Coordinates of C-alpha atoms in Angstrom, one line a residue:
Chain J
M295 CA 0.0 0.0 0.0
H296 CA 1.2 3.5 -0.8
L297 CA 2.0 6.0 1.8
D298 CA -0.8 8.4 0.9
E299 CA -3.4 5.6 0.8
A300 CA -2.3 4.4 4.2
W301 CA -2.6 8.0 5.5
T302 CA -6.0 8.4 4.0
S303 CA -7.3 5.3 5.7
V304 CA -5.9 6.5 9.1
S305 CA -7.0 10.2 8.7
T306 CA -10.6 9.2 7.9
S307 CA -10.9 6.7 10.7
P308 CA -13.0 7.7 13.7
V309 CA -10.2 6.5 15.9
L310 CA -8.2 9.6 14.8
G311 CA -10.9 12.0 16.0
V312 CA -11.1 10.2 19.4
A313 CA -7.3 10.1 19.8
L314 CA -6.8 13.7 18.8
T315 CA -9.5 14.9 21.2
L316 CA -8.1 12.9 24.1
A317 CA -4.6 14.0 23.4
A318 CA -5.5 17.7 23.2
Y319 CA -7.5 17.4 26.4
Q320 CA -4.7 15.6 28.2
L321 CA -2.3 18.3 27.2
A322 CA -4.7 21.1 28.1
R323 CA -5.4 19.5 31.5
W324 CA -1.7 19.1 32.2
L325 CA -1.2 22.8 31.4
W326 CA -4.1 23.7 33.7
L327 CA -2.7 21.6 36.6
R328 CA 0.8 23.2 36.0
A329 CA -0.9 26.6 36.2
G330 CA -2.2 25.8 39.6
N331 CA -5.8 25.1 38.4
H332 CA -6.1 28.7 37.2
P333 CA -9.6 28.9 35.4
G334 CA -8.0 31.2 32.9
V335 CA -6.0 28.3 31.6
N336 CA -9.3 26.6 30.7
P337 CA -8.8 23.0 29.4
V338 CA -11.9 23.1 27.1
L339 CA -10.7 26.3 25.4
I340 CA -7.1 25.1 25.0
A341 CA -8.1 21.6 23.8
I342 CA -10.5 23.2 21.2
V343 CA -7.6 25.4 19.9
V344 CA -5.2 22.5 19.8
V345 CA -7.6 20.2 17.9
G346 CA -8.6 23.0 15.5
F347 CA -4.9 23.7 14.8
A348 CA -4.1 20.0 14.4
L349 CA -7.0 19.5 11.9
W350 CA -5.8 22.5 9.9
V351 CA -2.2 21.2 9.8
L352 CA -3.3 17.6 8.9
G353 CA -5.8 18.9 6.4
I354 CA -8.7 17.0 8.0
D355 CA -12.2 18.6 7.7
Y356 CA -14.6 18.9 10.6
D357 CA -17.1 16.3 9.4
T358 CA -14.3 13.7 9.2
Y359 CA -13.1 14.7 12.6
M360 CA -16.6 14.4 14.0
E361 CA -16.8 10.7 13.1
G362 CA -14.6 10.3 16.2
G363 CA -15.6 13.5 17.9
S364 CA -19.2 12.4 18.1
V365 CA -18.2 9.3 20.0
I366 CA -16.9 11.5 22.8
A367 CA -19.8 13.9 22.6
L368 CA -22.2 11.0 23.0
L369 CA -21.1 10.7 26.6
L370 CA -22.5 14.1 27.3
G371 CA -25.9 12.4 27.8
P372 CA -24.9 10.0 30.6
A373 CA -22.6 12.7 32.1
T374 CA -25.6 15.1 32.4
V375 CA -27.6 12.3 34.1
A376 CA -24.5 11.9 36.5
L377 CA -25.0 15.4 37.7
A378 CA -27.7 13.9 39.9
W379 CA -25.0 12.5 42.2
P380 CA -23.4 15.7 43.5
L381 CA -26.9 17.2 43.6
H382 CA -28.0 14.3 45.8
L383 CA -25.1 14.9 48.2
E384 CA -26.0 18.6 48.4
M385 CA -29.8 18.1 48.9
A386 CA -29.8 19.5 52.4
L387 CA -28.4 22.8 50.9
V388 CA -30.9 22.6 48.1
R389 CA -33.8 22.4 50.5
R390 CA -32.7 25.4 52.4
A391 CA -32.2 27.5 49.2
V392 CA -35.4 26.7 47.2
L393 CA -36.4 30.4 47.0
P394 CA -32.9 31.7 46.0
I395 CA -32.6 28.9 43.4
L396 CA -36.0 29.4 41.7
L397 CA -36.1 33.2 41.8
G398 CA -32.4 33.5 40.9
V399 CA -32.8 31.3 37.9
A400 CA -36.1 33.0 36.8
A401 CA -34.6 36.5 37.0
G402 CA -31.2 35.6 35.5
S403 CA -32.6 33.7 32.5
A404 CA -35.1 36.5 31.8
V405 CA -32.3 39.2 32.0
A406 CA -30.1 37.0 29.7
I407 CA -32.8 37.1 27.0
V408 CA -33.7 40.8 27.3
V409 CA -30.1 42.1 27.4
A410 CA -29.0 39.7 24.6
V411 CA -31.7 41.0 22.3
G412 CA -31.5 44.6 23.4
S413 CA -27.8 45.0 23.3
T414 CA -27.4 43.2 19.9
R415 CA -30.1 45.6 18.4
L416 CA -28.6 48.7 20.1
L417 CA -25.2 47.8 18.6
G418 CA -26.6 47.7 15.1
G419 CA -27.3 44.0 14.8
S420 CA -30.3 42.8 12.7
E421 CA -33.4 41.4 14.3
E422 CA -32.4 37.9 13.0
L423 CA -29.1 38.2 14.8
A424 CA -30.8 39.4 18.0
L425 CA -33.1 36.4 17.9
A426 CA -30.2 34.0 17.3
M427 CA -28.6 35.5 20.4
A428 CA -31.7 35.3 22.6
P429 CA -31.5 31.7 23.8
K430 CA -27.7 31.4 24.1
S431 CA -27.5 31.0 27.9
T432 CA -29.4 27.8 27.9
T433 CA -27.9 24.4 27.1
T434 CA -26.9 23.9 23.4
P435 CA -29.7 21.4 22.2
V436 CA -32.4 23.6 23.8
A437 CA -30.8 26.8 22.5
I438 CA -30.8 25.4 18.9
A439 CA -34.4 24.2 19.1
L440 CA -35.6 27.5 20.6
S441 CA -33.7 29.6 18.0
Q442 CA -35.6 27.6 15.3
T443 CA -39.0 28.3 16.8
I444 CA -38.5 32.1 17.3
G445 CA -37.0 32.6 13.9
G446 CA -33.3 32.9 14.7
I447 CA -30.4 31.2 12.9
P448 CA -29.8 27.8 14.6
A449 CA -26.2 27.4 13.4
L450 CA -25.3 30.9 14.7
T451 CA -27.1 30.2 18.0
A452 CA -25.0 27.0 18.4
V453 CA -21.8 29.0 18.0
L454 CA -23.0 31.8 20.3
T455 CA -24.1 29.3 23.0
I456 CA -20.8 27.5 23.1
L457 CA -18.9 30.8 23.2
T458 CA -21.1 31.9 26.1
G459 CA -20.3 28.7 27.9
I460 CA -16.5 29.1 27.3
T461 CA -16.8 32.8 28.5
G462 CA -18.3 31.6 31.8
A463 CA -15.8 28.8 32.2
V464 CA -12.8 31.0 31.6
I465 CA -13.8 34.2 33.5
G466 CA -16.9 33.3 35.5
P467 CA -15.3 32.3 38.8
R468 CA -12.9 35.3 38.6
V469 CA -15.7 37.8 37.9
L470 CA -17.7 36.4 40.8
T471 CA -14.7 36.7 43.1
L472 CA -14.2 40.3 42.0
M473 CA -17.9 41.0 42.7
R474 CA -17.2 39.5 46.2
V475 CA -19.7 36.7 45.7
R476 CA -18.2 34.0 48.0
N477 CA -21.3 31.9 48.8
K478 CA -20.7 28.7 46.9
V479 CA -24.5 28.0 46.3
V480 CA -24.8 31.4 44.7
R481 CA -21.6 31.1 42.6
G482 CA -22.8 27.8 41.2
L483 CA -26.2 29.1 40.4
A484 CA -24.9 32.2 38.6
V485 CA -22.5 30.3 36.4
G486 CA -25.1 27.6 35.6
V487 CA -27.7 30.2 34.5
A488 CA -25.2 32.3 32.5
S489 CA -23.1 29.5 31.0
H490 CA -24.9 26.2 31.0
G491 CA -23.0 22.9 30.8
I492 CA -19.6 24.3 29.9
G493 CA -19.7 26.6 32.9
T494 CA -20.8 23.7 35.0
A495 CA -17.9 21.6 33.9
Q496 CA -15.6 24.4 35.2
M497 CA -17.5 24.7 38.5
I498 CA -17.2 21.0 39.2
Q499 CA -13.4 21.6 39.2
E500 CA -13.9 24.4 41.7
S501 CA -15.9 22.5 44.3
R502 CA -18.6 19.9 44.7
T503 CA -21.2 22.5 45.9
E504 CA -20.5 24.9 43.1
G505 CA -20.7 22.1 40.5
A506 CA -23.9 20.7 41.9
F507 CA -25.7 24.1 42.0
S508 CA -24.4 25.0 38.6
G509 CA -25.8 21.7 37.2
L510 CA -29.1 22.4 38.8
A511 CA -29.2 25.9 37.5
M512 CA -28.4 24.7 34.0
A513 CA -31.3 22.3 34.1
L514 CA -33.8 24.9 35.4
T515 CA -32.5 27.5 33.0
A516 CA -33.4 25.2 30.1
L517 CA -37.0 25.2 31.4
A518 CA -37.1 28.9 32.3
T519 CA -35.7 30.0 28.9
S520 CA -38.3 27.9 27.1
V521 CA -41.0 29.6 29.2
W522 CA -39.6 33.2 29.0
L523 CA -38.7 33.3 25.3
P524 CA -42.2 33.1 23.7
L525 CA -43.4 35.7 26.3
L526 CA -40.5 38.1 26.0
V527 CA -39.7 37.9 22.2
P528 CA -43.0 39.6 21.1
L529 CA -42.2 42.5 23.5
L530 CA -38.7 42.9 22.3
T531 CA -39.2 42.8 18.5
Chain Y
M130 CA -18.5 0.4 35.9
I131 CA -20.8 -1.3 33.4
P132 CA -23.8 -1.5 35.8
G133 CA -23.2 2.1 36.7
L134 CA -23.1 3.2 33.0
L135 CA -26.3 1.2 32.4
V136 CA -28.1 3.0 35.1
L137 CA -27.1 6.4 33.6
L138 CA -28.0 5.3 30.1
G139 CA -31.3 3.8 31.3
C140 CA -32.2 7.1 33.0
Q141 CA -31.2 9.0 29.9
L142 CA -33.4 6.8 27.7
V143 CA -36.4 7.1 30.0
G144 CA -35.8 10.9 29.9
E145 CA -35.6 11.0 26.1
F146 CA -38.9 9.0 26.0
V147 CA -40.7 11.3 28.5
V148 CA -39.5 14.4 26.7
R149 CA -40.9 13.1 23.4
L150 CA -44.1 11.8 25.0
L151 CA -45.0 15.0 26.9
D152 CA -43.3 17.4 24.5
V153 CA -41.4 19.2 27.3
P154 CA -38.8 21.8 26.3
V155 CA -35.8 20.2 28.1
P156 CA -33.3 17.7 26.9
G157 CA -33.8 14.0 27.7
P158 CA -30.7 13.8 29.8
V159 CA -31.9 16.6 32.1
V160 CA -35.1 14.6 32.8
G161 CA -32.8 11.6 33.3
M162 CA -30.9 13.6 35.9
V163 CA -34.1 14.3 37.8
L164 CA -35.0 10.6 37.6
L165 CA -31.6 9.5 38.9
L166 CA -31.9 12.1 41.7
A167 CA -35.2 10.6 42.8
L168 CA -33.7 7.1 42.7
L169 CA -30.7 8.3 44.8
Q170 CA -33.0 9.9 47.3
L171 CA -34.9 6.6 47.7
H172 CA -31.8 4.5 47.9
E173 CA -28.3 5.9 48.4
P174 CA -25.7 3.6 46.9
A175 CA -22.4 2.9 48.6
K176 CA -19.6 5.5 48.0
D177 CA -17.5 2.8 46.3
S178 CA -20.3 1.4 44.1
G179 CA -19.9 1.3 40.4
L180 CA -22.6 3.9 39.9
V181 CA -20.9 6.4 42.1
K182 CA -17.5 5.8 40.5
T183 CA -19.0 6.1 37.0
C184 CA -20.7 9.4 37.9
E185 CA -17.5 10.8 39.5
G186 CA -15.4 9.6 36.6
L187 CA -17.6 11.2 33.9
L188 CA -18.0 14.5 35.8
K189 CA -14.3 14.8 36.5
H190 CA -13.8 14.9 32.8
L191 CA -17.0 16.7 31.8
Q192 CA -14.9 19.3 30.1
L193 CA -13.5 16.8 27.6
L194 CA -17.0 16.0 26.4
F195 CA -17.5 19.6 25.2
V196 CA -14.3 19.7 23.1
P197 CA -15.8 18.3 19.8
A198 CA -18.7 20.8 19.8
G199 CA -16.2 23.5 20.5
V200 CA -14.1 22.6 17.6
G201 CA -17.2 23.1 15.5
V202 CA -17.3 26.7 16.7
V203 CA -13.7 27.3 15.4
Q204 CA -14.9 26.0 12.0
Y205 CA -18.0 28.2 12.0
L206 CA -16.5 31.4 13.5
S207 CA -16.9 33.0 10.0
V208 CA -20.7 33.1 10.5
I209 CA -20.0 35.8 13.1
G210 CA -17.9 37.6 10.6
A211 CA -19.5 40.9 9.5
S212 CA -21.6 41.3 12.6
A213 CA -18.7 40.7 15.1
V214 CA -19.3 43.9 17.1
P215 CA -23.0 43.4 18.0
L216 CA -22.5 39.7 18.5
V217 CA -19.3 39.7 20.6
V218 CA -20.1 42.7 22.7
G219 CA -23.8 41.7 23.0
L220 CA -22.7 38.2 24.1
F221 CA -20.4 39.5 26.7
V222 CA -22.8 42.1 28.1
S223 CA -25.7 39.8 28.3
W224 CA -23.6 37.0 29.8
F225 CA -22.5 39.4 32.5
A226 CA -26.0 40.7 33.1
A227 CA -27.3 37.1 33.5
L228 CA -24.4 36.2 35.9
A229 CA -24.8 39.4 38.0
T230 CA -28.6 39.2 38.2
T231 CA -28.6 35.6 39.2
A232 CA -26.0 36.2 41.8
G233 CA -27.7 39.4 43.1
V234 CA -31.1 37.9 43.4
A235 CA -29.9 34.7 44.9
L236 CA -27.7 36.4 47.5
L237 CA -30.5 38.7 48.5
L238 CA -32.9 35.8 49.0
V239 CA -30.2 33.7 50.8
K240 CA -30.1 36.6 53.4
V241 CA -33.9 36.9 53.6
V242 CA -34.3 33.1 54.2
R243 CA -31.5 33.1 56.8
R244 CA -33.1 36.1 58.6
R245 CA -36.5 34.3 58.7
A246 CA -34.9 31.1 60.0
S247 CA -33.2 32.8 62.9
P248 CA -35.2 36.0 63.9
A249 CA -33.0 38.3 66.0

């Protein structure tokens, strides 16, 4: 077999996508540990950049990469279910904080929509762009579905949603500290509302309480955003 | 590990089914999470059980699972292109507004609840 044929069979194999993702993540995690768990050295962000660069160098397109990438992404389902475990361990705290949880999520998710649409329009963005922006604080599958129903651009919403998640993962904990928010329940809730699962993945690294409440807020925000959007969008457009 | 993973996948599948059946606007795995929480409340497994180890293992590396979708963003960054200012600034401003509002409202209510629980 010729060299280029052999390379083609390897570069189109799903194994490559899996291996590349794991290698990039391992490298990113190592850097993060070396940086003393600094959230600015976010493993998700670094791994994304490393994989993107590797694909560019190797000349592999995204669809080919995703044959392997989707195998890893498939585990997001069971991992989301697994968020029940830290939440179960924190149930005593949840019971005491029912009101802050419900009203915090309700207010935060409404403000996310109103400010997203309002600021995009004020800065000269079209209504279509503003609508694509509206559901971006909720978890990606919900954001895409909602964008479709309100007349946004689903592909753009997917990009904005993931960028919102990365923003929360990279600077969320630091911003909360600067705002002197030390209560771990509140910190978890805030990042979960503003930055869904990607923010939650960071908060799990911070502490069990923050991770549990971020996961809970992510779940409730999916529901709250679905309720708020059809009510708020007619008022905003 | 296998029984643990089966419990998680089972909860997810039931969740997906319920979501389709009742047409609720949340992802199947989120309903699965609520279901597992209910099961854990009814019967807490041992800390060294397969289920707990599987949960902790998956959550420890939750960040890994977002990498493929994130790579997609790099490929589609051009869709932001011409409208970069409203989108990027709007994204950051609304992200911060959501974070600050949630934190502000929750902090206020934590204090209210605490005061009611222990009247001075």
